[in-house]
XYZ file of C-alpha atoms in Angstrom:
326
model
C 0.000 0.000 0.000
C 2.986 2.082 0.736
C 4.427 1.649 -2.538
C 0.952 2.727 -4.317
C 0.491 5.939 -2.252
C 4.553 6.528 -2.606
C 3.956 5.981 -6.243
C 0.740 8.931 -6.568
C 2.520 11.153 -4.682
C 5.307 11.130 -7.415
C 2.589 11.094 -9.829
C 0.687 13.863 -8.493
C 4.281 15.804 -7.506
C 4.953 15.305 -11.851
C 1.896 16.631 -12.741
C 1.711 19.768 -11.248
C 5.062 20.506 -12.534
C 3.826 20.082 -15.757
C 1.504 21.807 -15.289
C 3.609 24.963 -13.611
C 5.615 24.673 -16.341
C 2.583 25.222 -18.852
C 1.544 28.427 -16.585
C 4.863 29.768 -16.809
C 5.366 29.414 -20.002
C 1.944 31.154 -21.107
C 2.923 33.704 -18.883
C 6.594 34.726 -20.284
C 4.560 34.238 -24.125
C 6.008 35.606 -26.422
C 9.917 35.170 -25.888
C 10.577 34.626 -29.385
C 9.333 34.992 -32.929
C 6.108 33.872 -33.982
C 5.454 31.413 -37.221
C 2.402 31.949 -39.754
C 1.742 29.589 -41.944
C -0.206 30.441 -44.854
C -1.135 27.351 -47.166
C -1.389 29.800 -50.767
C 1.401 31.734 -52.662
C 3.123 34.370 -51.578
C 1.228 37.589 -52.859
C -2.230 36.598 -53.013
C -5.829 37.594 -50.758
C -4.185 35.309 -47.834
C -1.120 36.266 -48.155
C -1.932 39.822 -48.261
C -4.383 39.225 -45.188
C -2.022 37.561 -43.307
C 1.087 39.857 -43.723
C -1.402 42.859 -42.945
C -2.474 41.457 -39.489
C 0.825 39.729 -38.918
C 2.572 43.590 -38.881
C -0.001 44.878 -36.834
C -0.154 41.798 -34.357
C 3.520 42.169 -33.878
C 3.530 45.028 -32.202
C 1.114 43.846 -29.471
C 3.403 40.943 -28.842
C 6.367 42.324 -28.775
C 8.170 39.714 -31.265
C 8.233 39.357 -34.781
C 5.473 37.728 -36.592
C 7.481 35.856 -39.857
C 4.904 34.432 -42.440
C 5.616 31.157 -43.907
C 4.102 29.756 -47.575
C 3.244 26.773 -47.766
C 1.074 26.474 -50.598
C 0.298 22.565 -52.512
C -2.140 20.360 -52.222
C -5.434 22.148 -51.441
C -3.806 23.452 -47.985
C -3.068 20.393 -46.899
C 0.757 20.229 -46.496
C 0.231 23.633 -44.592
C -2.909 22.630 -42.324
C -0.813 19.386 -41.518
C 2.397 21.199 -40.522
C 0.195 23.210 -38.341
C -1.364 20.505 -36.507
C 2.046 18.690 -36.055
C 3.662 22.287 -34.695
C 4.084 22.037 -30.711
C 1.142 23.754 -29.172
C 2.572 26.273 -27.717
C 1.363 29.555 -29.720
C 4.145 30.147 -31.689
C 2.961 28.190 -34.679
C -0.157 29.986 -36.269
C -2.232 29.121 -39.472
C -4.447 30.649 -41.742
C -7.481 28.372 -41.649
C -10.082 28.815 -44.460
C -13.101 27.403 -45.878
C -10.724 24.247 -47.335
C -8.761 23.464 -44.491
C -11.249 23.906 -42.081
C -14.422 23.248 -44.161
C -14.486 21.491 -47.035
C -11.333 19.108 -46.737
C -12.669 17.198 -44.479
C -15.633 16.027 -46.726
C -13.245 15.920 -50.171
C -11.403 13.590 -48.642
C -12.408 9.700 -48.134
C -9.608 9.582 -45.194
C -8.939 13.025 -44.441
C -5.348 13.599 -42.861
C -6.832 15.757 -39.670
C -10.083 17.005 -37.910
C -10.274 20.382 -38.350
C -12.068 20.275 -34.437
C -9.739 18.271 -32.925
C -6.649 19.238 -33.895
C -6.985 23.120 -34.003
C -7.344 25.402 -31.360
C -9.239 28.003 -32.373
C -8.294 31.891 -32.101
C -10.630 33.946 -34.361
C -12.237 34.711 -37.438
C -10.212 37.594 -39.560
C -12.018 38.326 -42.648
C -13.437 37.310 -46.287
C -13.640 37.555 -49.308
C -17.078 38.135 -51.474
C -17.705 36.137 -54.398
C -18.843 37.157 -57.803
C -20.777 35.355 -60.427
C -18.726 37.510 -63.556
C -19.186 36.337 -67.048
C -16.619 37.942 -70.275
C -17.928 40.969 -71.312
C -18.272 39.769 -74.273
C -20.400 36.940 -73.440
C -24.183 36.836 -73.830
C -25.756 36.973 -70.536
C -26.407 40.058 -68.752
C -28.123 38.778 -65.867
C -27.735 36.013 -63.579
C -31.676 34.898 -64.904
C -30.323 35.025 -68.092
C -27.209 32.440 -67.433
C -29.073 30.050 -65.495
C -32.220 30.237 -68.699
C -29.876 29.632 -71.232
C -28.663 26.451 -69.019
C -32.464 25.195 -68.577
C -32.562 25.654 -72.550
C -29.309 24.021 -73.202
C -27.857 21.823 -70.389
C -24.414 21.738 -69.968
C -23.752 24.054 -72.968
C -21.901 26.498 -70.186
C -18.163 25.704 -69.191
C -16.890 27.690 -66.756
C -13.262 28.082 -64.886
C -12.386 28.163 -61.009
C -9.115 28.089 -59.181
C -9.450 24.527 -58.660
C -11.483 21.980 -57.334
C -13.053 21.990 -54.018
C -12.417 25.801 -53.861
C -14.740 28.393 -52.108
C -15.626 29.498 -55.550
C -16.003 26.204 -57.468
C -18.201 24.667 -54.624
C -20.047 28.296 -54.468
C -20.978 27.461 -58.242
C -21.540 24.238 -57.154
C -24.229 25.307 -55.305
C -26.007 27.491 -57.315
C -26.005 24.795 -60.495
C -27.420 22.803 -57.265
C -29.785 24.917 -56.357
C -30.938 26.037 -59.733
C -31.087 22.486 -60.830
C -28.927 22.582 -64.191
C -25.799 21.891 -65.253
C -22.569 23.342 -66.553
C -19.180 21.644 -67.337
C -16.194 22.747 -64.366
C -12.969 23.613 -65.552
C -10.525 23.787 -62.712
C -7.271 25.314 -62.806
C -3.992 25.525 -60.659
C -5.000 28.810 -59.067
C -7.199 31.993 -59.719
C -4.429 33.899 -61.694
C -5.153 31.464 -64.779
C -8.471 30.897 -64.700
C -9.159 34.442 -64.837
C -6.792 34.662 -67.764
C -8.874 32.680 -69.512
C -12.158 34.313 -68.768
C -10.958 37.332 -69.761
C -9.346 35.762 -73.143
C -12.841 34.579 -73.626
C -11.629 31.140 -73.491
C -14.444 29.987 -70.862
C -16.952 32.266 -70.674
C -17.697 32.327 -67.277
C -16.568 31.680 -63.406
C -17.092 32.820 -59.846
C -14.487 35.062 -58.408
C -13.613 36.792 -55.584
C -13.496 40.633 -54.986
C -10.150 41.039 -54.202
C -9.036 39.324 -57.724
C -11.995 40.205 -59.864
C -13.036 44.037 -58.463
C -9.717 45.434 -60.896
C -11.371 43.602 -64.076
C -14.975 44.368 -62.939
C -14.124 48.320 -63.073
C -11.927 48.059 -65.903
C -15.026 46.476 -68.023
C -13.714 43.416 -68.712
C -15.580 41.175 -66.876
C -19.376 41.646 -66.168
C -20.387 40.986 -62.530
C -23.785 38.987 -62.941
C -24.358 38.319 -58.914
C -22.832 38.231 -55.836
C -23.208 34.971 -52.922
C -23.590 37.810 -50.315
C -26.658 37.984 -47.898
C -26.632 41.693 -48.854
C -24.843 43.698 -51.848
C -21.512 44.301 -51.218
C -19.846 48.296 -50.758
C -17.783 47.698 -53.797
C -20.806 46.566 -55.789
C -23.714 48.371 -54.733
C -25.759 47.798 -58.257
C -25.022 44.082 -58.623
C -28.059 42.104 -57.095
C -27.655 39.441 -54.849
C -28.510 35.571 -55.581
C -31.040 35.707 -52.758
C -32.490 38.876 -54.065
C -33.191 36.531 -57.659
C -35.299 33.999 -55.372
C -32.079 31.553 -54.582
C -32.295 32.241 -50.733
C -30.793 29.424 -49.296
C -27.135 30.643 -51.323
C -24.624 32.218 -49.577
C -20.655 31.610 -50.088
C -17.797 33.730 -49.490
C -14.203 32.529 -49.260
C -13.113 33.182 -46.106
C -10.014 32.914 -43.483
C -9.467 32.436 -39.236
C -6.495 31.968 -37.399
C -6.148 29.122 -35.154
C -2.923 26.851 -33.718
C -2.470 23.560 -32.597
C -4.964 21.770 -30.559
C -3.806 21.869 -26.784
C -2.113 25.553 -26.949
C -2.630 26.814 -23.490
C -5.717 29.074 -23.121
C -3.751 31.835 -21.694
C -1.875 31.586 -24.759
C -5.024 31.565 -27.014
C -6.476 34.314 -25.048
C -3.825 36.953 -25.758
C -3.651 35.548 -29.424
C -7.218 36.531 -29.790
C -7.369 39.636 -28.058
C -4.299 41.149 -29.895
C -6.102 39.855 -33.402
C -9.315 41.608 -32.251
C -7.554 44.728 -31.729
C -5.244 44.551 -35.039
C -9.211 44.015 -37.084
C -10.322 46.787 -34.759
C -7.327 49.433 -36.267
C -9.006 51.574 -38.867
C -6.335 52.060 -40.833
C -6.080 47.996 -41.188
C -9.803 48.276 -41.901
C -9.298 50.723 -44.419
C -6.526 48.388 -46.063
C -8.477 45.203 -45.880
C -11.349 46.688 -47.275
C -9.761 48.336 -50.466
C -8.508 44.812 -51.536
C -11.755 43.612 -51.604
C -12.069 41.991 -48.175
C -14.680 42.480 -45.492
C -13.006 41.867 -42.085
C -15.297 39.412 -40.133
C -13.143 39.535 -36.286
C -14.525 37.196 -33.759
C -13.462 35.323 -30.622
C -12.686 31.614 -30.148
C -16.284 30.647 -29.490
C -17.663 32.427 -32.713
C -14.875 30.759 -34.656
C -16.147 27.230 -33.577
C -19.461 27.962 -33.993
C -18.772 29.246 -37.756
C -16.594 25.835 -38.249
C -19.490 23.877 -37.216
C -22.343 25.400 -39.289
C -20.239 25.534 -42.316
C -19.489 22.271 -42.051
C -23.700 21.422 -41.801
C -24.009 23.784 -44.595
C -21.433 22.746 -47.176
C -20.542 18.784 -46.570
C -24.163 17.786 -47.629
C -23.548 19.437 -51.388
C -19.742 17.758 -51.397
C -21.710 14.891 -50.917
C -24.612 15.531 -53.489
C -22.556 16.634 -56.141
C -20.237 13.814 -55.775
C -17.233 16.059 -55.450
C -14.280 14.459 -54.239
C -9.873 15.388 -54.277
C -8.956 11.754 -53.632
């Protein structure tokens, strides 16, 4: 018996230094530079989104904030670096509607759970998505598009950034929810597929704000629709899909920080505060917002919450529309 209570005592003796350990380390946070990882090139929307908060972050923390690409493999390579990063808050990652969302449902035998093995800190912001046709093409109205579809199925082909991204599944849905059909054409990144559109190759695509706003005001693309709930600032003219009688569509592509699953909550609670207040900074406002992104801040709570209704919302059409990445 004496061994046993000799033995808890040692247990018990372990555990709260452990556990010391964890306190005092949360409370000497940061001591060193802090790692982004951002699973996209470098000089894109989350690249831009993260290097814009990372700046301003920085100088809450007191420590440099370095961003790290890690683009390939539809944010996979980065969302698994991420989740095999010690938890201990100095390993971030830019979570979006694929790594968070949609990957788990594209995937047969996905490589992590998004709500088991993130921690998360907050929602930062996203982008709107446009239904944009050539302005060449023949539609001028969303009604118009999805008519000529009823008339002709499958006569439209349109581009995306690839598949399983916010704005292929976003077309996804309205095809879906329109009940036609239109041949995908998926491509290694928005940069080419909007090439094309604009070539007149494919006729049509959904894009974001940030990459489509430029070609929208220069004429060169015609903005049919927008997945919003409500019209978008930059946009104010272009109706949304909800406003043409599709009200169960809305889609945005969208980003929130989170770190490894077992980060202390100390940790995790400065993390979010200082992200609140870097989305709070009007001047970062100011800059989001004239790249075409609508900041979205939230604490850990409303960040869990968003995972889990996206997830009800968008794994059902994966499903239905037989959409898979394996």
């Amino acid at each position: 018996m004496g061994v046993w209570r000799k033995f808890a005592a040692t247990a018990l003796t372990a555990a709260a230094l452990v556990a010391a350990s964890g306190s005092l380390s949360a409370q000497n946070y940061p001591n060193r530079a802090v790692h982004w990882i951002v699973g996209y090139p470098a000089g894109g929307g989350s690249d831009f989104l993260a290097r814009i908060l990372g700046n301003e972050m920085a100088k809450s923390l007191g420590q440099p904030v370095v961003i790290e690409n890690l683009p390939g493999a539809a944010s996979v390579l980065a969302a698994t670096t991420a989740t095999k990063a010690p938890a201990d808050g100095y390993t971030l990652f830019s979570g979006d509607n694929g790594s968070l969302i949609y990957n788990a449902a594209l995937f047969a035998t996905p490589r992590y759970i998004p709500s088991k093995d993130f921690a998360p800190i907050g929602l930062m912001a996203r982008f709107p998505l446009i239904l944009a046709v050539n302005a060449k093409a023949p539609a001028t109205s969303a009604k118009e598009l999805i008519d000529g579809l009823k008339a002709a199925p499958g006569s439209l082909n349109y581009a995306s950034p690839g598949i399983g991204s916010p704005h292929h599944l976003a077309m996804e849905l309205l095809l879906f929810r329109a009940g036609v059909t239109a041949t995908h054409v998926p491509y290694r990144g928005a940069a080419p597929a909007v090439q094309d559109v604009l070539a007149n190759q494919l006729p049509a695509m959904v894009v974001d704000a940030a990459v489509g706003l430029p070609h929208i005001r220069s004429g060169a693309l015609r903005p049919l629709a927008v997945f919003s709930k409500q019209r978008i600032a930059t946009l104010p003219e272009v109706p949304t899909l909800q406003e043409l009688g599709y009200a169960d569509i809305e889609a945005y592509a969208w980003q929130g920080l989170v770190a490894a699953a077992g980060t202390p909550q100390p940790v995790l609670d400065r993390l979010t505060a200082d992200l609140q207040k870097a989305l709070a900074n009007p001047d970062i406002k100011k800059r989001l917002e004239e790249f075409g992104l609508e900041p979205i801040p939230s604490d850990q709570k409303g960040l869990a919450d968003y995972i889990a209704s996206e997830s009800k919302y968008w794994h059902p059409l994966i499903k239905a529309r037989s959409i898979s990445l394996d």
